[in-house]
Amino acid sequence: DQQVKQNSPSLSVQEGRISILNCDYTNSMFDYFLWYKKYPAEGPTFLISISSIKDKNEDGRFTVFLNKSAKHLSLHIVPSQPGDSAVYFCAANSAGTASKLTFGTGTRLQVTL
Amino acid sequence: DAGITQSPRHKVTETGTPVTLRCHQTENHRYMYWYRQDPGHGLRLIHYSYGVKDTDKGEVSDGYSVSRSKTEDFLLTLESATSSQTSVYFCAISESSRNRKNEQYFGPGTRLTVT
């Protein structure tokens, strides 16, 4: 049972436009959410996170939105740059689980010129 | 970058042979994790450790064992490798669950092929 779902395997966006990556979860115990970025042949790197007590967190060009009632979060990248081309994973955690993360299947973002 | 190394970075082995992957950290973080990444599955947790000699299973632990005799080292062993264990394996570390940041830092990965 996939508790964290990224239903779009891939996304193509033009440079300078907004990229929106979506993630849905089913476990209502999740209370902390993270986005990771992964380039080929490298390990994932942490990008941005959000606690369930917030509905928005912003860091430069990256903003994460959380809709708890819909069990949905999204990552907005504005403006998109060619260097943003990577696979993006969302992940979720619940308190008391030794920092274990449950990951989605990933969305491959391609930013075109 | 967090100080995490994995060895070997690439390995080809035959079905039925034992394989050990090593993760080494220089950050003195308490938690360490082993994941595998497969197409269509994202990252799945194999085993994790919450301290020296303290380990527990993740969601895909069958066929794998781990050991942590020192804070800095976390070993993943495939007792008898099978073709279904062909994958990319990532080690990750995390400082503490108390701050609730839960950010994990990943190593560069080991690509394992079982023929």
XYZ file of C-alpha atoms in Angstrom:
228
model
C 0.000 0.000 0.000
C 1.592 3.223 -1.160
C 1.080 5.717 1.651
C 2.753 8.552 -0.235
C 1.855 8.944 -3.885
C 3.262 11.024 -6.676
C 0.897 10.351 -9.537
C 2.845 12.219 -12.219
C 5.969 10.276 -13.200
C 7.230 13.155 -15.299
C 6.735 16.847 -15.937
C 8.148 19.159 -18.592
C 8.231 22.926 -18.042
C 9.781 25.790 -19.949
C 12.559 27.779 -18.372
C 11.211 30.760 -16.452
C 7.768 29.247 -15.921
C 6.360 27.718 -12.759
C 6.845 24.036 -11.984
C 4.235 22.418 -9.749
C 4.918 18.971 -8.366
C 2.173 17.192 -6.472
C 2.081 14.610 -3.717
C -0.788 12.873 -1.928
C -0.698 10.843 1.258
C -3.101 8.503 2.961
C -1.718 8.142 6.498
C -3.340 10.752 8.744
C -0.563 10.235 11.311
C 1.986 11.919 9.034
C 2.818 15.321 10.460
C 6.020 16.342 8.741
C 6.702 16.455 5.032
C 9.878 16.882 3.022
C 10.934 17.269 -0.581
C 14.149 15.812 -1.919
C 15.853 16.405 -5.241
C 17.918 13.758 -6.970
C 20.315 14.043 -9.868
C 21.423 10.923 -11.775
C 24.182 8.924 -10.084
C 23.911 11.000 -6.896
C 22.124 10.589 -3.604
C 18.949 12.567 -2.885
C 19.464 15.993 -1.343
C 17.077 17.713 1.028
C 15.236 20.635 -0.519
C 12.484 21.962 1.733
C 10.130 20.748 4.440
C 6.889 21.671 6.149
C 5.295 20.816 9.442
C 1.612 19.976 9.613
C 0.997 23.029 11.787
C 1.744 25.202 8.749
C 0.190 25.403 5.328
C 3.053 27.074 3.508
C 6.817 27.226 3.681
C 9.000 29.238 1.351
C 12.711 29.118 0.634
C 13.882 31.233 -2.271
C 12.397 29.909 -5.493
C 10.868 26.919 -3.709
C 7.540 26.926 -1.891
C 5.751 23.953 -0.392
C 2.012 24.064 0.251
C 0.191 21.657 2.531
C -3.555 20.978 2.477
C -4.184 18.693 5.427
C -7.872 18.209 4.799
C -7.118 16.950 1.296
C -3.955 15.120 2.395
C -2.142 16.871 -0.411
C 1.076 18.805 -0.724
C 2.701 20.531 -3.631
C 6.094 21.982 -4.456
C 6.224 25.152 -6.525
C 9.413 26.222 -8.262
C 9.387 29.774 -9.594
C 11.042 30.561 -11.907
C 12.140 27.165 -13.168
C 15.739 26.849 -14.306
C 17.473 24.160 -16.391
C 19.470 23.130 -13.296
C 16.193 22.178 -11.635
C 15.901 19.208 -13.993
C 15.994 16.226 -11.657
C 13.794 13.663 -9.952
C 11.827 15.048 -7.017
C 10.673 12.860 -4.161
C 8.212 13.822 -1.490
C 8.514 12.113 1.873
C 6.508 12.000 5.073
C 7.122 11.229 8.716
C 5.119 10.821 11.886
C 6.166 11.484 15.463
C 7.746 8.642 17.391
C 8.947 6.723 14.358
C 12.695 7.238 14.768
C 12.783 9.747 11.927
C 11.753 7.087 9.424
C 10.600 8.578 6.174
C 8.076 7.178 3.726
C 8.872 8.251 0.190
C 6.775 8.705 -2.899
C 7.789 7.205 -6.223
C 9.207 10.428 -7.593
C 8.481 12.881 -10.402
C 11.039 13.569 -13.090
C 11.119 17.283 -13.891
C 12.615 18.487 -17.133
C 13.078 22.211 -17.589
C 13.459 23.073 -21.246
C 15.064 26.130 -22.785
C 27.744 18.225 2.367
C 27.271 15.686 5.130
C 30.228 13.338 5.450
C 28.764 10.091 4.201
C 30.599 7.579 2.064
C 29.474 4.260 0.677
C 31.605 1.390 -0.500
C 31.784 -0.121 -2.961
C 30.145 2.308 -5.384
C 29.533 -0.421 -7.938
C 29.418 -4.180 -7.584
C 28.488 -7.103 -9.778
C 27.979 -10.404 -8.051
C 26.512 -13.819 -8.755
C 23.279 -15.238 -7.422
C 23.772 -17.019 -4.124
C 26.872 -15.147 -2.991
C 26.958 -13.013 0.157
C 27.472 -9.283 -0.284
C 28.231 -6.575 2.263
C 27.799 -2.870 1.622
C 29.362 -0.322 3.920
C 28.197 3.096 4.973
C 30.563 5.380 6.835
C 29.711 8.764 8.369
C 31.857 11.438 9.963
C 28.946 13.468 11.391
C 28.420 11.464 14.594
C 24.696 11.268 13.826
C 22.646 8.836 15.847
C 20.358 7.462 13.151
C 21.446 5.578 10.054
C 19.300 4.044 7.325
C 19.569 1.775 4.329
C 17.232 2.296 1.355
C 16.923 0.749 -2.037
C 15.741 2.654 -5.086
C 13.915 0.873 -7.863
C 11.922 2.222 -10.824
C 8.278 2.689 -9.901
C 8.949 2.270 -6.194
C 10.900 5.320 -5.173
C 13.018 4.845 -2.071
C 12.107 2.015 0.261
C 13.532 1.540 3.729
C 15.360 -1.752 4.298
C 16.719 -1.392 7.851
C 17.644 1.422 10.145
C 19.682 1.976 13.285
C 18.971 4.255 16.219
C 22.269 3.667 17.975
C 25.223 1.316 18.271
C 23.929 -2.260 18.189
C 20.333 -0.945 17.961
C 18.663 -1.774 14.673
C 15.184 -2.432 13.356
C 13.486 -3.562 10.178
C 12.050 -1.384 7.484
C 9.406 -2.213 4.893
C 11.578 -4.422 2.646
C 13.911 -6.198 5.079
C 13.563 -9.801 3.859
C 16.904 -11.154 2.633
C 18.902 -8.381 4.296
C 20.667 -8.026 7.624
C 22.516 -5.090 9.178
C 25.054 -4.426 11.855
C 26.267 -1.327 13.615
C 29.223 -1.882 15.935
C 30.397 1.737 15.835
C 28.577 5.023 15.543
C 30.200 5.784 12.215
C 29.644 2.490 10.386
C 26.462 0.769 9.244
C 26.794 -2.440 7.243
C 24.159 -3.985 5.013
C 24.537 -7.682 4.193
C 22.756 -9.698 1.572
C 23.122 -13.206 2.934
C 22.559 -14.898 -0.420
C 22.101 -12.422 -3.233
C 19.193 -12.846 -5.655
C 18.445 -11.096 -8.945
C 15.549 -9.251 -7.258
C 18.132 -7.486 -5.113
C 19.651 -5.791 -8.124
C 19.139 -2.154 -7.215
C 20.741 1.084 -6.168
C 21.325 1.197 -2.428
C 21.486 4.429 -0.473
C 22.630 5.028 3.043
C 21.262 7.995 4.969
C 21.920 9.601 8.333
C 19.838 11.740 10.641
C 20.878 13.638 13.723
C 17.927 13.203 16.020
C 14.203 12.862 16.049
C 13.895 15.320 18.930
C 14.139 18.418 16.790
C 11.490 16.940 14.531
C 13.216 18.171 11.453
C 13.727 14.589 10.367
C 16.015 15.646 7.590
C 18.038 12.779 6.334
C 21.292 13.176 4.457
C 22.110 10.638 1.822
C 25.276 9.008 0.604
C 26.179 8.735 -3.095
C 24.720 5.240 -3.500
C 25.949 1.765 -4.445
C 24.804 0.193 -7.679
C 24.522 -3.554 -7.159
C 23.920 -6.005 -9.982
C 23.186 -9.648 -9.219
C 23.634 -11.920 -12.237
